[in-house]
JSON list of C-alpha atoms in Angstrom, two decimals:
[
{"chain": "F", "resi": 1, "resn": "MET", "atom": "CA", "xyz": [-31.22, 40.21, 23.37]},
{"chain": "F", "resi": 2, "resn": "ASN", "atom": "CA", "xyz": [-31.22, 39.62, 27.11]},
{"chain": "F", "resi": 3, "resn": "THR", "atom": "CA", "xyz": [-34.34, 37.54, 27.18]},
{"chain": "F", "resi": 4, "resn": "VAL", "atom": "CA", "xyz": [-35.14, 33.90, 27.62]},
{"chain": "F", "resi": 5, "resn": "GLU", "atom": "CA", "xyz": [-36.20, 33.76, 23.98]},
{"chain": "F", "resi": 6, "resn": "GLY", "atom": "CA", "xyz": [-32.77, 34.97, 22.91]},
{"chain": "F", "resi": 7, "resn": "ALA", "atom": "CA", "xyz": [-31.08, 32.30, 24.98]},
{"chain": "F", "resi": 8, "resn": "ILE", "atom": "CA", "xyz": [-33.30, 29.63, 23.44]},
{"chain": "F", "resi": 9, "resn": "VAL", "atom": "CA", "xyz": [-32.54, 30.89, 19.93]},
{"chain": "F", "resi": 10, "resn": "MET", "atom": "CA", "xyz": [-28.80, 30.91, 20.57]},
{"chain": "F", "resi": 11, "resn": "SER", "atom": "CA", "xyz": [-28.80, 27.38, 21.97]},
{"chain": "F", "resi": 12, "resn": "ALA", "atom": "CA", "xyz": [-30.96, 26.16, 19.07]},
{"chain": "F", "resi": 13, "resn": "LEU", "atom": "CA", "xyz": [-28.55, 27.74, 16.58]},
{"chain": "F", "resi": 14, "resn": "THR", "atom": "CA", "xyz": [-25.64, 26.09, 18.35]},
{"chain": "F", "resi": 15, "resn": "VAL", "atom": "CA", "xyz": [-27.30, 22.68, 18.12]},
{"chain": "F", "resi": 16, "resn": "VAL", "atom": "CA", "xyz": [-28.14, 23.16, 14.42]},
{"chain": "F", "resi": 17, "resn": "VAL", "atom": "CA", "xyz": [-24.64, 24.31, 13.50]},
{"chain": "F", "resi": 18, "resn": "GLY", "atom": "CA", "xyz": [-23.11, 21.43, 15.48]},
{"chain": "F", "resi": 19, "resn": "GLY", "atom": "CA", "xyz": [-25.37, 18.96, 13.68]},
{"chain": "F", "resi": 20, "resn": "LEU", "atom": "CA", "xyz": [-24.45, 20.42, 10.31]},
{"chain": "F", "resi": 21, "resn": "LEU", "atom": "CA", "xyz": [-20.73, 20.20, 11.05]},
{"chain": "F", "resi": 22, "resn": "ALA", "atom": "CA", "xyz": [-21.05, 16.60, 12.22]},
{"chain": "F", "resi": 23, "resn": "GLY", "atom": "CA", "xyz": [-23.09, 15.74, 9.12]},
{"chain": "F", "resi": 24, "resn": "PHE", "atom": "CA", "xyz": [-20.56, 17.30, 6.76]},
{"chain": "F", "resi": 25, "resn": "GLY", "atom": "CA", "xyz": [-17.75, 15.51, 8.61]},
{"chain": "F", "resi": 26, "resn": "THR", "atom": "CA", "xyz": [-19.56, 12.20, 8.23]},
{"chain": "F", "resi": 27, "resn": "MET", "atom": "CA", "xyz": [-20.12, 12.80, 4.51]},
{"chain": "F", "resi": 28, "resn": "ALA", "atom": "CA", "xyz": [-16.44, 13.65, 4.03]},
{"chain": "F", "resi": 29, "resn": "THR", "atom": "CA", "xyz": [-15.42, 10.49, 5.88]},
{"chain": "F", "resi": 30, "resn": "ALA", "atom": "CA", "xyz": [-17.78, 8.41, 3.72]},
{"chain": "F", "resi": 31, "resn": "SER", "atom": "CA", "xyz": [-16.19, 9.81, 0.57]},
{"chain": "F", "resi": 32, "resn": "ALA", "atom": "CA", "xyz": [-12.68, 9.17, 1.88]},
{"chain": "F", "resi": 33, "resn": "THR", "atom": "CA", "xyz": [-13.66, 5.63, 2.90]},
{"chain": "F", "resi": 34, "resn": "GLN", "atom": "CA", "xyz": [-14.98, 4.84, -0.58]},
{"chain": "F", "resi": 35, "resn": "SER", "atom": "CA", "xyz": [-11.79, 6.22, -2.11]},
{"chain": "F", "resi": 36, "resn": "LEU", "atom": "CA", "xyz": [-9.68, 4.13, 0.28]},
{"chain": "F", "resi": 37, "resn": "ALA", "atom": "CA", "xyz": [-11.61, 0.96, -0.59]},
{"chain": "F", "resi": 38, "resn": "ARG", "atom": "CA", "xyz": [-11.11, 1.62, -4.31]},
{"chain": "F", "resi": 39, "resn": "ASP", "atom": "CA", "xyz": [-7.37, 2.32, -3.93]},
{"chain": "F", "resi": 40, "resn": "VAL", "atom": "CA", "xyz": [-6.76, -0.75, -1.76]},
{"chain": "F", "resi": 41, "resn": "ALA", "atom": "CA", "xyz": [-8.70, -2.96, -4.18]},
{"chain": "F", "resi": 42, "resn": "ARG", "atom": "CA", "xyz": [-6.66, -1.67, -7.12]},
{"chain": "F", "resi": 43, "resn": "ALA", "atom": "CA", "xyz": [-3.40, -2.22, -5.25]},
{"chain": "F", "resi": 44, "resn": "GLU", "atom": "CA", "xyz": [-4.38, -5.76, -4.26]},
{"chain": "F", "resi": 45, "resn": "ALA", "atom": "CA", "xyz": [-5.48, -6.53, -7.83]},
{"chain": "F", "resi": 46, "resn": "MET", "atom": "CA", "xyz": [-2.02, -5.53, -9.07]},
{"chain": "F", "resi": 47, "resn": "GLY", "atom": "CA", "xyz": [-0.30, -7.68, -6.45]},
{"chain": "F", "resi": 48, "resn": "ALA", "atom": "CA", "xyz": [0.75, -4.94, -4.01]},
{"chain": "F", "resi": 49, "resn": "ASP", "atom": "CA", "xyz": [0.20, -4.95, -0.25]},
{"chain": "F", "resi": 50, "resn": "GLY", "atom": "CA", "xyz": [-3.22, -3.37, 0.23]},
{"chain": "F", "resi": 51, "resn": "GLN", "atom": "CA", "xyz": [-3.16, -3.60, 4.03]},
{"chain": "F", "resi": 52, "resn": "ALA", "atom": "CA", "xyz": [0.01, -1.49, 4.18]},
{"chain": "F", "resi": 53, "resn": "LEU", "atom": "CA", "xyz": [-1.52, 1.08, 1.84]},
{"chain": "F", "resi": 54, "resn": "ALA", "atom": "CA", "xyz": [-4.70, 1.23, 3.91]},
{"chain": "F", "resi": 55, "resn": "HIS", "atom": "CA", "xyz": [-2.76, 1.62, 7.16]},
{"chain": "F", "resi": 56, "resn": "ALA", "atom": "CA", "xyz": [-0.63, 4.38, 5.63]},
{"chain": "F", "resi": 57, "resn": "LYS", "atom": "CA", "xyz": [-3.68, 6.32, 4.40]},
{"chain": "F", "resi": 58, "resn": "ASP", "atom": "CA", "xyz": [-6.01, 5.80, 7.37]},
{"chain": "F", "resi": 59, "resn": "PRO", "atom": "CA", "xyz": [-4.70, 3.97, 10.45]},
{"chain": "F", "resi": 60, "resn": "ASP", "atom": "CA", "xyz": [-8.16, 3.99, 12.11]},
{"chain": "F", "resi": 61, "resn": "ALA", "atom": "CA", "xyz": [-9.93, 2.20, 9.24]},
{"chain": "F", "resi": 62, "resn": "VAL", "atom": "CA", "xyz": [-10.77, -1.50, 9.47]},
{"chain": "F", "resi": 63, "resn": "VAL", "atom": "CA", "xyz": [-10.01, -3.16, 6.13]},
{"chain": "F", "resi": 64, "resn": "ASP", "atom": "CA", "xyz": [-11.17, -6.62, 5.04]},
{"chain": "F", "resi": 65, "resn": "ILE", "atom": "CA", "xyz": [-9.59, -7.93, 1.82]},
{"chain": "F", "resi": 66, "resn": "SER", "atom": "CA", "xyz": [-10.83, -11.13, 0.22]},
{"chain": "F", "resi": 67, "resn": "PRO", "atom": "CA", "xyz": [-10.15, -12.72, -3.15]},
{"chain": "F", "resi": 68, "resn": "THR", "atom": "CA", "xyz": [-13.41, -13.68, -4.86]},
{"chain": "F", "resi": 69, "resn": "VAL", "atom": "CA", "xyz": [-14.63, -15.18, -8.12]},
{"chain": "F", "resi": 70, "resn": "HIS", "atom": "CA", "xyz": [-17.45, -13.46, -10.02]},
{"chain": "F", "resi": 71, "resn": "ALA", "atom": "CA", "xyz": [-18.73, -15.25, -13.14]},
{"chain": "F", "resi": 72, "resn": "GLY", "atom": "CA", "xyz": [-15.47, -17.19, -13.47]},
{"chain": "F", "resi": 73, "resn": "VAL", "atom": "CA", "xyz": [-13.30, -14.08, -13.20]},
{"chain": "F", "resi": 74, "resn": "ASN", "atom": "CA", "xyz": [-10.84, -13.66, -10.33]},
{"chain": "F", "resi": 75, "resn": "SER", "atom": "CA", "xyz": [-11.41, -10.45, -8.44]},
{"chain": "F", "resi": 76, "resn": "VAL", "atom": "CA", "xyz": [-10.60, -8.72, -5.17]},
{"chain": "F", "resi": 77, "resn": "THR", "atom": "CA", "xyz": [-13.29, -7.49, -2.79]},
{"chain": "F", "resi": 78, "resn": "VAL", "atom": "CA", "xyz": [-12.37, -4.87, -0.20]},
{"chain": "F", "resi": 79, "resn": "ARG", "atom": "CA", "xyz": [-14.62, -3.74, 2.65]},
{"chain": "F", "resi": 80, "resn": "VAL", "atom": "CA", "xyz": [-13.59, -0.71, 4.69]},
{"chain": "F", "resi": 81, "resn": "THR", "atom": "CA", "xyz": [-15.16, 0.60, 7.90]},
{"chain": "F", "resi": 82, "resn": "ALA", "atom": "CA", "xyz": [-14.07, 3.93, 9.35]},
{"chain": "F", "resi": 83, "resn": "PRO", "atom": "CA", "xyz": [-15.24, 5.93, 12.36]},
{"chain": "F", "resi": 84, "resn": "ALA", "atom": "CA", "xyz": [-17.03, 9.19, 11.56]},
{"chain": "F", "resi": 85, "resn": "PRO", "atom": "CA", "xyz": [-18.50, 11.96, 13.75]},
{"chain": "F", "resi": 86, "resn": "LEU", "atom": "CA", "xyz": [-22.10, 10.65, 13.65]},
{"chain": "F", "resi": 87, "resn": "PHE", "atom": "CA", "xyz": [-21.68, 6.92, 12.96]},
{"chain": "F", "resi": 88, "resn": "ASP", "atom": "CA", "xyz": [-19.27, 4.44, 11.40]},
{"chain": "F", "resi": 89, "resn": "VAL", "atom": "CA", "xyz": [-19.25, 4.49, 7.60]},
{"chain": "F", "resi": 90, "resn": "HIS", "atom": "CA", "xyz": [-18.74, 1.46, 5.36]},
{"chain": "F", "resi": 91, "resn": "ALA", "atom": "CA", "xyz": [-17.51, 1.13, 1.78]},
{"chain": "F", "resi": 92, "resn": "GLU", "atom": "CA", "xyz": [-16.95, -1.78, -0.57]},
{"chain": "F", "resi": 93, "resn": "ALA", "atom": "CA", "xyz": [-14.99, -2.06, -3.81]},
{"chain": "F", "resi": 94, "resn": "VAL", "atom": "CA", "xyz": [-14.60, -4.96, -6.23]},
{"chain": "F", "resi": 95, "resn": "VAL", "atom": "CA", "xyz": [-11.80, -4.97, -8.82]},
{"chain": "F", "resi": 96, "resn": "VAL", "atom": "CA", "xyz": [-10.84, -7.63, -11.36]},
{"chain": "F", "resi": 97, "resn": "ALA", "atom": "CA", "xyz": [-7.46, -9.15, -10.50]},
{"chain": "F", "resi": 98, "resn": "GLU", "atom": "CA", "xyz": [-4.60, -8.59, -12.92]},
{"chain": "F", "resi": 99, "resn": "PRO", "atom": "CA", "xyz": [-3.51, -11.74, -14.74]}
]
């Protein structure tokens, strides 16, 4: 395979495999970000320090925690943004606050 066509095929395969790896990395980061948002929201709803938990699990993630009221019920809304290989991923979780 010492032809120009072979070189084109090899470079195309390299680009495709690189794109697949970046896509899978982004999907894994999205899943981890959703899990982090859920865990931080649960911790905040129980009165724990959600920011410390978020920093311990993912120091690169940007976490926004805000107490909210939905239909007269106190709740905690957490928004998490994390860098991923292709683009930044975002997740949001809402949990009812413990009385």
